[in-house]
mmCIF file of C-alpha atoms and ligand atoms in Angstrom:
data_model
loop_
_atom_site.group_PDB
_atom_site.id
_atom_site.type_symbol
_atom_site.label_atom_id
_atom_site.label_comp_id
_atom_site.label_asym_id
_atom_site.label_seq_id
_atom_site.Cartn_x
_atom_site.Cartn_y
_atom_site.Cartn_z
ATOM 1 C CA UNK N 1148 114.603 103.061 126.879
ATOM 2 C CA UNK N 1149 114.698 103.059 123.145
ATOM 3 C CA UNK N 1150 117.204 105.002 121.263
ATOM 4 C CA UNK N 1151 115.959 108.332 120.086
ATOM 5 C CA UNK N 1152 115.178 108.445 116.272
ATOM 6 C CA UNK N 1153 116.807 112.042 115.064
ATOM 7 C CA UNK N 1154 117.130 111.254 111.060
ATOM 8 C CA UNK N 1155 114.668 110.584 108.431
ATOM 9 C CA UNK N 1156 115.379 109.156 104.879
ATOM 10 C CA UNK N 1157 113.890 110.272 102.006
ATOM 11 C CA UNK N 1158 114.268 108.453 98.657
ATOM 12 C CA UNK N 1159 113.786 110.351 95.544
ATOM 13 C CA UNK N 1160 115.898 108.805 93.305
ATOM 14 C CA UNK N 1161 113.402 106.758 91.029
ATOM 15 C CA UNK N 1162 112.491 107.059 87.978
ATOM 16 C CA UNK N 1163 108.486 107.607 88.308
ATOM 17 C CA UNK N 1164 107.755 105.931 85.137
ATOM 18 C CA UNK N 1165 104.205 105.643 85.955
ATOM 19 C CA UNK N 1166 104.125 109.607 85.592
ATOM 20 C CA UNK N 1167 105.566 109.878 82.434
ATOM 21 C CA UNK N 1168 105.731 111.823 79.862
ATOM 22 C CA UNK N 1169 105.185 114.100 83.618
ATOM 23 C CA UNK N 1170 108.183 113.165 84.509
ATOM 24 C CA UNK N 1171 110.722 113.086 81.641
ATOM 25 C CA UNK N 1172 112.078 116.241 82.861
ATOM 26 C CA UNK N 1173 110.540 116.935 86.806
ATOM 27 C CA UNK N 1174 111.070 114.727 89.488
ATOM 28 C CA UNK N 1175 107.876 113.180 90.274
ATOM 29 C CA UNK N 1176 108.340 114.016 94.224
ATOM 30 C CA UNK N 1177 108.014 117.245 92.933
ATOM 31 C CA UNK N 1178 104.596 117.037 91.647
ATOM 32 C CA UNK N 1179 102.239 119.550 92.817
ATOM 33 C CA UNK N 1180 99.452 118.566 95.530
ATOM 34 C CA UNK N 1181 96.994 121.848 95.811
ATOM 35 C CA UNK N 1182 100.027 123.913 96.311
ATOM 36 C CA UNK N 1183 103.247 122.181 97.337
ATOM 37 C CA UNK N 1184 105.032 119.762 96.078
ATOM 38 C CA UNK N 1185 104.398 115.681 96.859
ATOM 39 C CA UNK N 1186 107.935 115.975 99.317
ATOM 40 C CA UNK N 1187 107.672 119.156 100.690
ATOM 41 C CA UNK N 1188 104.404 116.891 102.772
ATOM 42 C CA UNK N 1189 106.734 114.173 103.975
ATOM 43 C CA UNK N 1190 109.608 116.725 104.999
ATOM 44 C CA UNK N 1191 106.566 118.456 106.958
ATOM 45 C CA UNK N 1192 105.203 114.970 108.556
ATOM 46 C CA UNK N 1193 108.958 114.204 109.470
ATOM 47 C CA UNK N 1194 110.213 117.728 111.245
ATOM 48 C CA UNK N 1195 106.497 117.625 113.198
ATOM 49 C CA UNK N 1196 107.682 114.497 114.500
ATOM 50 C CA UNK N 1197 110.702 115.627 116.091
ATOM 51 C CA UNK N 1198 113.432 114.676 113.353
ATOM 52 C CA UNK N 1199 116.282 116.726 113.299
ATOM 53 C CA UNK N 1200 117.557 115.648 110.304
ATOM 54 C CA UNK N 1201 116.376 114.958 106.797
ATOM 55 C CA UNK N 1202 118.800 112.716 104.215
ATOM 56 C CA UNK N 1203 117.527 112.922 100.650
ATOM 57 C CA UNK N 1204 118.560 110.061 98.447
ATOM 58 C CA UNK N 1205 118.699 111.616 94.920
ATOM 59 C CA UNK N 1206 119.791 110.765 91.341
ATOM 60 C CA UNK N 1207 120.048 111.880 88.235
ATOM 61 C CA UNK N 1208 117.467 115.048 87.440
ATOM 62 C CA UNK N 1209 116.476 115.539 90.879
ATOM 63 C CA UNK N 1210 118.414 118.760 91.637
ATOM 64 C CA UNK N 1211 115.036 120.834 91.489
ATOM 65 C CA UNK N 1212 114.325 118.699 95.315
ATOM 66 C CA UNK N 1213 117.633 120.429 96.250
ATOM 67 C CA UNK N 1214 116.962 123.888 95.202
ATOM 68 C CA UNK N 1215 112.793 123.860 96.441
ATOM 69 C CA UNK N 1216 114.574 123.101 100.160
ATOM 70 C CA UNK N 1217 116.966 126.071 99.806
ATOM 71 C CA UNK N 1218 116.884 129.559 100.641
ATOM 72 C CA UNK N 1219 115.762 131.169 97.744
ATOM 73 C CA UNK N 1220 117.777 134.681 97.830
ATOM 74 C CA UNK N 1221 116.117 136.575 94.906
ATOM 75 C CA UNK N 1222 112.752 135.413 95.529
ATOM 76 C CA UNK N 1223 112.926 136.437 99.274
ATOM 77 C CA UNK N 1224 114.142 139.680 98.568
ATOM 78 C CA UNK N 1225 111.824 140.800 95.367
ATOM 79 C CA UNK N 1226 108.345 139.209 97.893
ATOM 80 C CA UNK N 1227 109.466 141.966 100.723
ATOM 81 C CA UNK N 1228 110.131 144.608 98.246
ATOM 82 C CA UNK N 1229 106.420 144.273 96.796
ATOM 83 C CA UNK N 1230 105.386 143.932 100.517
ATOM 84 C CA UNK N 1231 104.409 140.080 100.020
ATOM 85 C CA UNK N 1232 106.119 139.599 103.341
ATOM 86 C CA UNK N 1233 103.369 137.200 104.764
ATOM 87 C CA UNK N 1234 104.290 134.946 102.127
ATOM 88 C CA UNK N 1235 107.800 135.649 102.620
ATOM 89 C CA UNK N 1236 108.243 134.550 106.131
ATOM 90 C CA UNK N 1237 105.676 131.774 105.389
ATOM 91 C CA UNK N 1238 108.610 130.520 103.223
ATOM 92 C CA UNK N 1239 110.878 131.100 105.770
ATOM 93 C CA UNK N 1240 109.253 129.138 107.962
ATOM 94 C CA UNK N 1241 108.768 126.555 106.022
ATOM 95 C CA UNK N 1242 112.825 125.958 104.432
ATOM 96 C CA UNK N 1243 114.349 123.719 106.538
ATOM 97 C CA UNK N 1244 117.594 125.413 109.479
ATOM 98 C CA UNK N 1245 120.996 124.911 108.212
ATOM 99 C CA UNK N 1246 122.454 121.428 108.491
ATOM 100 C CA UNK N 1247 119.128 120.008 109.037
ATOM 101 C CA UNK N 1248 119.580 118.076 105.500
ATOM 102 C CA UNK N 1249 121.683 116.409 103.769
ATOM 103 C CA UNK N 1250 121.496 115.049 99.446
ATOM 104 C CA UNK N 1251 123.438 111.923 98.809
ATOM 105 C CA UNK N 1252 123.088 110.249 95.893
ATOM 106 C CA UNK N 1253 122.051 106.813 94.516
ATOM 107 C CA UNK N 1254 123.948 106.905 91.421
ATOM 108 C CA UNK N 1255 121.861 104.194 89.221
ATOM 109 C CA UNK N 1256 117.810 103.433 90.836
ATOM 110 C CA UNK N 1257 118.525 99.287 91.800
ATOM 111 C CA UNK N 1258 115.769 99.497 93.822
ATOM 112 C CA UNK N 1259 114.515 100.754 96.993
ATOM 113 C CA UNK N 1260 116.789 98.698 99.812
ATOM 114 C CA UNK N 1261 119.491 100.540 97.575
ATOM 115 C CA UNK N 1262 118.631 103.919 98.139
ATOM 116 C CA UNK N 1263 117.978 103.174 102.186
ATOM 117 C CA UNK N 1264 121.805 101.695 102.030
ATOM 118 C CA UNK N 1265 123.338 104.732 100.069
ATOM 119 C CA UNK N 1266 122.388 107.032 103.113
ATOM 120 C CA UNK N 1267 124.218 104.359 105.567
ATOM 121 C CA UNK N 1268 127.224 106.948 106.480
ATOM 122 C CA UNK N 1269 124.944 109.699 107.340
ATOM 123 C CA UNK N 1270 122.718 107.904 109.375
ATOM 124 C CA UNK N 1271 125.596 105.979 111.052
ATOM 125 C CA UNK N 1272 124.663 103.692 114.067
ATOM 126 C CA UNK N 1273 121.554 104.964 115.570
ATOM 127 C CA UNK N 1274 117.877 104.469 114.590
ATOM 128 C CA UNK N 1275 116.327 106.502 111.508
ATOM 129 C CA UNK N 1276 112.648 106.591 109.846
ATOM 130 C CA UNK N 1277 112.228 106.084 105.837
ATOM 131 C CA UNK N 1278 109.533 108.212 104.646
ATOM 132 C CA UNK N 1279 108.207 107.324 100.654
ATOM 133 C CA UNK N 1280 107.443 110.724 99.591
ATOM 134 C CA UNK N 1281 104.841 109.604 97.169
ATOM 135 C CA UNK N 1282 102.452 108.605 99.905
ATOM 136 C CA UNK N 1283 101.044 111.524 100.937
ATOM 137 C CA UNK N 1284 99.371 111.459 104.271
ATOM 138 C CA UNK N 1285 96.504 112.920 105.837
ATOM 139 C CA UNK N 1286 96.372 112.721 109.421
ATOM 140 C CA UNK N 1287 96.493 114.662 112.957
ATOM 141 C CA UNK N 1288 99.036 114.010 114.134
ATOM 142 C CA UNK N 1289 101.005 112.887 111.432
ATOM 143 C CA UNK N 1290 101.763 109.387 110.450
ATOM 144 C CA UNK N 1291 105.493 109.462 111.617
ATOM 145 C CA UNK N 1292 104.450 111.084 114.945
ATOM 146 C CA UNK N 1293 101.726 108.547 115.263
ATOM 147 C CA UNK N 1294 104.434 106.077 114.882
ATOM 148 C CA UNK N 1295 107.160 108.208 117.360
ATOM 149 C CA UNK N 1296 105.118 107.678 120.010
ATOM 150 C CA UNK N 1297 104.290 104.152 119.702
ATOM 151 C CA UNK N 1298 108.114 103.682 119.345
ATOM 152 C CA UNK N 1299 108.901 105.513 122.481
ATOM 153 C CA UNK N 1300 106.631 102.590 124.816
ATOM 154 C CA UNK N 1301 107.879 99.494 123.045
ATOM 155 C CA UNK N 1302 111.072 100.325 120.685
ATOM 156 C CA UNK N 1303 112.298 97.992 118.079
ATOM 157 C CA UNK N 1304 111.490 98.516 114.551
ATOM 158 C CA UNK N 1305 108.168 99.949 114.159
ATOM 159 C CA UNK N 1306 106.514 100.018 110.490
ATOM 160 C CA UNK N 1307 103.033 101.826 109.462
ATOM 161 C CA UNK N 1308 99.880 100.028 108.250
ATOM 162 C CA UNK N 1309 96.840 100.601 106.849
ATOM 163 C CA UNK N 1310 93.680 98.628 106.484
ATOM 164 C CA UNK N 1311 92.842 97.765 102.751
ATOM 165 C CA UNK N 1312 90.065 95.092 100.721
ATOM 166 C CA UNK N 1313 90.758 91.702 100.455
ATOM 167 C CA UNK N 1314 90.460 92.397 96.441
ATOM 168 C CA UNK N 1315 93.627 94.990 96.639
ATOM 169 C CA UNK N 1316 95.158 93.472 98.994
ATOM 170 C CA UNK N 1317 97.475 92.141 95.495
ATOM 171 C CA UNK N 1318 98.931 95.399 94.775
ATOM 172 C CA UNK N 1319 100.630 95.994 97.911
ATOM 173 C CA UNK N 1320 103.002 94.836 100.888
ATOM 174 C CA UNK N 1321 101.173 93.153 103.150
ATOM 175 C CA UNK N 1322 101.739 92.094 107.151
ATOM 176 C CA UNK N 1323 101.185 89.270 108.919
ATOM 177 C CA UNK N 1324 100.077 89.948 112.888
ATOM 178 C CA UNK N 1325 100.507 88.874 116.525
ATOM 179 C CA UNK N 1326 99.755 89.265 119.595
ATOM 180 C CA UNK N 1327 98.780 93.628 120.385
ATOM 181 C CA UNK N 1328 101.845 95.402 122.707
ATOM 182 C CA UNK N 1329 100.407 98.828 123.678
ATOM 183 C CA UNK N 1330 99.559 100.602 120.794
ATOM 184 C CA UNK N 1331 100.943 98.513 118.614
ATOM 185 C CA UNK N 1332 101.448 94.825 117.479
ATOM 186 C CA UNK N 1333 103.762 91.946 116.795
ATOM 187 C CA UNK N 1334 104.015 91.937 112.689
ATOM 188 C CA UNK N 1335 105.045 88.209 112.304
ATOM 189 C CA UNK N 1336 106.007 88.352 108.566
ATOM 190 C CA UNK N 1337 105.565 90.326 105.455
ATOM 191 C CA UNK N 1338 104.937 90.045 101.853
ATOM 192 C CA UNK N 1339 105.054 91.962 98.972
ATOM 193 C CA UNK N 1340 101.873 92.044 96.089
ATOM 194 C CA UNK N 1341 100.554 88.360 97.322
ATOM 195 C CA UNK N 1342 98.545 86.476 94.904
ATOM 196 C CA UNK N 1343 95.160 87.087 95.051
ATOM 197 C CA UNK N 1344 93.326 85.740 97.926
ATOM 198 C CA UNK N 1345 96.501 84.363 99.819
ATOM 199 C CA UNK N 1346 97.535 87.940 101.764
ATOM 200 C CA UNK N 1347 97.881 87.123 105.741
ATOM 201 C CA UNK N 1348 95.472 90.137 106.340
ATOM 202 C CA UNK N 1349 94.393 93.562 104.830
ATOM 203 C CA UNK N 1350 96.767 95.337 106.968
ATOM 204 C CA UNK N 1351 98.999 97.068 104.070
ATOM 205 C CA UNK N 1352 102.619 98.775 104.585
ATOM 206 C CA UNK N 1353 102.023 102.387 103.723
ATOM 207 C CA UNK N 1354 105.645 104.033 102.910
ATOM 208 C CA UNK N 1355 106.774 105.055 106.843
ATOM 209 C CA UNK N 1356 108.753 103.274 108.881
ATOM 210 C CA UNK N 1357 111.711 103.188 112.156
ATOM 211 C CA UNK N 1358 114.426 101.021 111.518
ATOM 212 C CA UNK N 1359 117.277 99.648 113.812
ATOM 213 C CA UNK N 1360 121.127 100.597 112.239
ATOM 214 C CA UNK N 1361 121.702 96.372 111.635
ATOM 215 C CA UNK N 1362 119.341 96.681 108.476
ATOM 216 C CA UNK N 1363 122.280 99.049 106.473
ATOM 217 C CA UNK N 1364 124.266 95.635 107.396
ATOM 218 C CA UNK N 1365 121.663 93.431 106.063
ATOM 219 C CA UNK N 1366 121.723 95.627 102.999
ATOM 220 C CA UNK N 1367 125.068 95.782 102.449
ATOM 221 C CA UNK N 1368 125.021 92.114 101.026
ATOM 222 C CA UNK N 1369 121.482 91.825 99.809
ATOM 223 C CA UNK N 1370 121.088 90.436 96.229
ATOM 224 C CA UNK N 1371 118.370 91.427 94.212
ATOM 225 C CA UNK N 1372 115.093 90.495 94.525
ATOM 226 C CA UNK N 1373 111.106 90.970 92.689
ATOM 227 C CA UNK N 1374 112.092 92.771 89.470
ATOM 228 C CA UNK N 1375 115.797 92.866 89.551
ATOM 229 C CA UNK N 1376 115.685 95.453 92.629
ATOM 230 C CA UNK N 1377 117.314 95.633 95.869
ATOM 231 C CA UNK N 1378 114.118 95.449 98.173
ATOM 232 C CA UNK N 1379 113.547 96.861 101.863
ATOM 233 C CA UNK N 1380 111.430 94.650 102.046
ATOM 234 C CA UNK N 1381 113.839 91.940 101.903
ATOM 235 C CA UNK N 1382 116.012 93.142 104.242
ATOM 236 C CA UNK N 1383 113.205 93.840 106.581
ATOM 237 C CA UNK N 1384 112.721 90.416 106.354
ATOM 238 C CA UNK N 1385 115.983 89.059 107.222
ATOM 239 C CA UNK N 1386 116.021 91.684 110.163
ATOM 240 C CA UNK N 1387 112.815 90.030 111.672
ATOM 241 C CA UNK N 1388 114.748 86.887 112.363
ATOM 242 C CA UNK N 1389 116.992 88.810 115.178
ATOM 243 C CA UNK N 1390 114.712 92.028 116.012
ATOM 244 C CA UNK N 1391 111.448 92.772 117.095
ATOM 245 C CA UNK N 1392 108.695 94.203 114.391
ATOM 246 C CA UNK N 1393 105.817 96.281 115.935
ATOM 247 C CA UNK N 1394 103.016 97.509 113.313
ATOM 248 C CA UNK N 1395 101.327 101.112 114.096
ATOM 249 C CA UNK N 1396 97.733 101.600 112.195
ATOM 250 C CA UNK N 1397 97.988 104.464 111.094
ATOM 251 C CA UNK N 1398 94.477 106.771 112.068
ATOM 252 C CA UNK N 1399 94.249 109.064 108.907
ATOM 253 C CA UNK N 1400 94.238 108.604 105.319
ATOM 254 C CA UNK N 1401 97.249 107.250 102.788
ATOM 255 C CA UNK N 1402 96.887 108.891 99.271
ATOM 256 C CA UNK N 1403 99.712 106.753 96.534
ATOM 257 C CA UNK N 1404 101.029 109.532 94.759
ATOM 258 C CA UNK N 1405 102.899 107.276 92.306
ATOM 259 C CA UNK N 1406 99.755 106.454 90.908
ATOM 260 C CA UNK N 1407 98.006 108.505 88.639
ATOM 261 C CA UNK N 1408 94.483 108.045 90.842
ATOM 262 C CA UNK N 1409 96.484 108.315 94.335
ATOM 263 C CA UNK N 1410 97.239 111.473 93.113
ATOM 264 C CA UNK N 1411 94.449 112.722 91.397
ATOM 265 C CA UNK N 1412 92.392 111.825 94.870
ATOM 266 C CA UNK N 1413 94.980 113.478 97.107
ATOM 267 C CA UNK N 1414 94.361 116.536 95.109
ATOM 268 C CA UNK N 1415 90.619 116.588 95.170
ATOM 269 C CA UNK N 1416 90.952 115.415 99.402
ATOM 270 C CA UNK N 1417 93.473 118.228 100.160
ATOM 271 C CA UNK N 1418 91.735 121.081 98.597
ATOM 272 C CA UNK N 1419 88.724 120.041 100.530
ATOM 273 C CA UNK N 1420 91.028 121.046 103.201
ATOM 274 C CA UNK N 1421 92.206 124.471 102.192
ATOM 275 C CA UNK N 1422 91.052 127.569 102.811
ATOM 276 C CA UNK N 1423 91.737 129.084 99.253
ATOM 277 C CA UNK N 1424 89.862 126.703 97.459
ATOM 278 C CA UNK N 1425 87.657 124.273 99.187
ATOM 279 C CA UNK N 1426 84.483 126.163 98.480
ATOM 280 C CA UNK N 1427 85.277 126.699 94.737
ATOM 281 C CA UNK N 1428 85.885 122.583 94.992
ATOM 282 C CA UNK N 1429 83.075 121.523 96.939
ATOM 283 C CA UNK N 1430 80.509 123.220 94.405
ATOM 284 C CA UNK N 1431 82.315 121.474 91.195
ATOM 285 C CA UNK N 1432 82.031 118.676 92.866
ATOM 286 C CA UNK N 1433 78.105 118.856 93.803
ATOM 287 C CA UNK N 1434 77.964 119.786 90.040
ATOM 288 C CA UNK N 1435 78.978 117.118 88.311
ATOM 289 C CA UNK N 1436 76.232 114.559 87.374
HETATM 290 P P1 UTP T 2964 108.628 103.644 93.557
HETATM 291 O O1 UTP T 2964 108.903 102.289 93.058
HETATM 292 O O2 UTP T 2964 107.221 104.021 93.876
HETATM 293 O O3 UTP T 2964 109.184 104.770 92.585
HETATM 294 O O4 UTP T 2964 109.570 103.934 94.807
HETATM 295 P P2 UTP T 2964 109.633 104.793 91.096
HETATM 296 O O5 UTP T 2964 110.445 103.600 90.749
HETATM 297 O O6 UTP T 2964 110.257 106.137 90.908
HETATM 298 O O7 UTP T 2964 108.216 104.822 90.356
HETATM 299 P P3 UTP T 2964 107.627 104.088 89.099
HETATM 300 O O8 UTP T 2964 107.100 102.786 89.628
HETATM 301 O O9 UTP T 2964 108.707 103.942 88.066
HETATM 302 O O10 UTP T 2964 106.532 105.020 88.634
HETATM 303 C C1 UTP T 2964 109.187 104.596 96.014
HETATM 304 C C2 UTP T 2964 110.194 105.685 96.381
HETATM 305 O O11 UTP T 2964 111.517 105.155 96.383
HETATM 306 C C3 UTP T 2964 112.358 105.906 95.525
HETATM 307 C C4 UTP T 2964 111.427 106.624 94.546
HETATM 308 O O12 UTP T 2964 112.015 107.870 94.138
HETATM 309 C C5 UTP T 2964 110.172 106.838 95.378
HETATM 310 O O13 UTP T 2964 110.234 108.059 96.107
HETATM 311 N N1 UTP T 2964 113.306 104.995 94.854
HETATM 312 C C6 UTP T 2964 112.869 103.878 94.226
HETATM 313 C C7 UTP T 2964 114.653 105.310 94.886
HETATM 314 O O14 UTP T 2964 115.070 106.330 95.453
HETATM 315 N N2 UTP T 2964 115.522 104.479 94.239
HETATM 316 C C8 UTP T 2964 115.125 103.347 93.598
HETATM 317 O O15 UTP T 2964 115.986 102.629 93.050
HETATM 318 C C9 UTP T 2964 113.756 103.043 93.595
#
């Protein structure tokens, strides 16, 4: 039986230079899809999945994360006195319990193995999910519960996919396959952004995945890799050579909220999912020639 997975990691310590000037001052995790911020959707997929703890890697400018997951006293307080409690307890609700999270810091952004490694003393020796906040998800269940449950039949270290075109295939990470175990497979190798027209399928990583405590090792004494950066993907890697690697596809949709389109789309997709707006949407939509 597979060790439970209880934490999640969330990095949010990089610099979002594709968002800029956006995100000269604001974290880009807290850019606004419809009406919540791009982490407050990962935080969400990761509690629905049965995590009991959320670790936040952070860095320089990224205290707003810290405050927008905090009980906000004077907000609370002037809502119920103008009898907004609905929206009160909604943001009750949705803050997460006390010592369900944790902010540790990555103190200079060398890449994203980095930030996994800096939240190696919280996770300690157990199992933990990474979730990349800037791919939202749209899916029922959730990507990380998808994933839970394909964890719980065949363990190991279990990363999401999705399908892509051969002609994108270049911008991503990429897995190779094997043979199918339940509802999931063998993923045989990896590689990040391969040159057009040599990926090992269309089967992209998608920002989620279950790892096994050795990879903090691995990390520990990983050199830098594609553009000066400690990579997961690296370490993931070097991990494959003693552990098992199980792909989930994920059933829903991946929107890349680094990039500008990613998260102009998310915002068009999600308010064609909520209540408030989705008429108002729809019609601009039909309108436009
Ligand atoms: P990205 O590479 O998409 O984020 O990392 P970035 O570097 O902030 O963005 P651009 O490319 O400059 O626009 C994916 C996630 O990993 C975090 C980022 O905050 C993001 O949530 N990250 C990345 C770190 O926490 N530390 C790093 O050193 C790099």
């Amino acid at each position: 039986m597979a060790l439970p997975v209880r934490k999640a990691v969330v990095p949010v310590a990089g610099l979002g230079t594709r968002f800029l000037p956006a995100t000269k001052a604001l974290p880009k995790e807290m850019l606004t899809v419809v009406d919540r911020p791009v982490v407050q959707y990962c935080v969400d997929e990761a509690f629905e999945a049965g995590i009991e703890h959320v670790i936040f890697v952070t860095g320089r400018g990224k205290g707003l994360i810290e405050d927008h997951f905090d009980y906000q006293f004077e907000l609370d307080a002037t809502l119920r006195e103008r009898g907004k409690t609905a929206a009160a307890e909604q943001l009750d609700a949705e803050t997460p319990g006390a010592g369900q999270v944790s902010f540790t810091r990555q103190q200079k952004p060398l890449g994203l193995g980095h930030a996994v490694w800096c939240a190696r003393d919280i996770v300690g020796n157990e199992p933990f999910a990474v979730l990349l906040p800037d791919m939202v998800m749209d899916g029922e269940p959730g990507c990380l519960k998808q994933m839970m449950d394909a964890y719980n039949e065949v363990g190991g270290n279990i990363i999401s996919v999705q399908e892509t075109t051969p002609d994108l295939a270049h911008k991503y990470g990429i897995v190779a396959t094997g043979a199918e175990k339940g509802p999931a497979f063998e993923i045989t190798g990896m590689v990040e952004k391969p040159e057009p027209g040599t990926a090992p399928s269309n089967l992209y990583i998608n920002g989620r995945y279950i790892l096994q405590p050795k990879v903090m090792e691995i990390l520990s004494t990983q050199a830098a890799g594609a553009g000066g950066e400690i990579q997961l993907t690296d370490a993931m890697l070097n991990l494959m050579e003693s552990e098992p690697f199980y792909g989930v596809s994920f059933d829903g949709r991946t929107f890349d909220c680094g990039s500008k389109f990613g998260f102009l789309e998310a915002n068009i997709m999600l308010a064609l999912k909520n209540d408030d707006v989705r008429d108002e949407v729809r019609d601009l939509l039909k309108s436009l020639p």
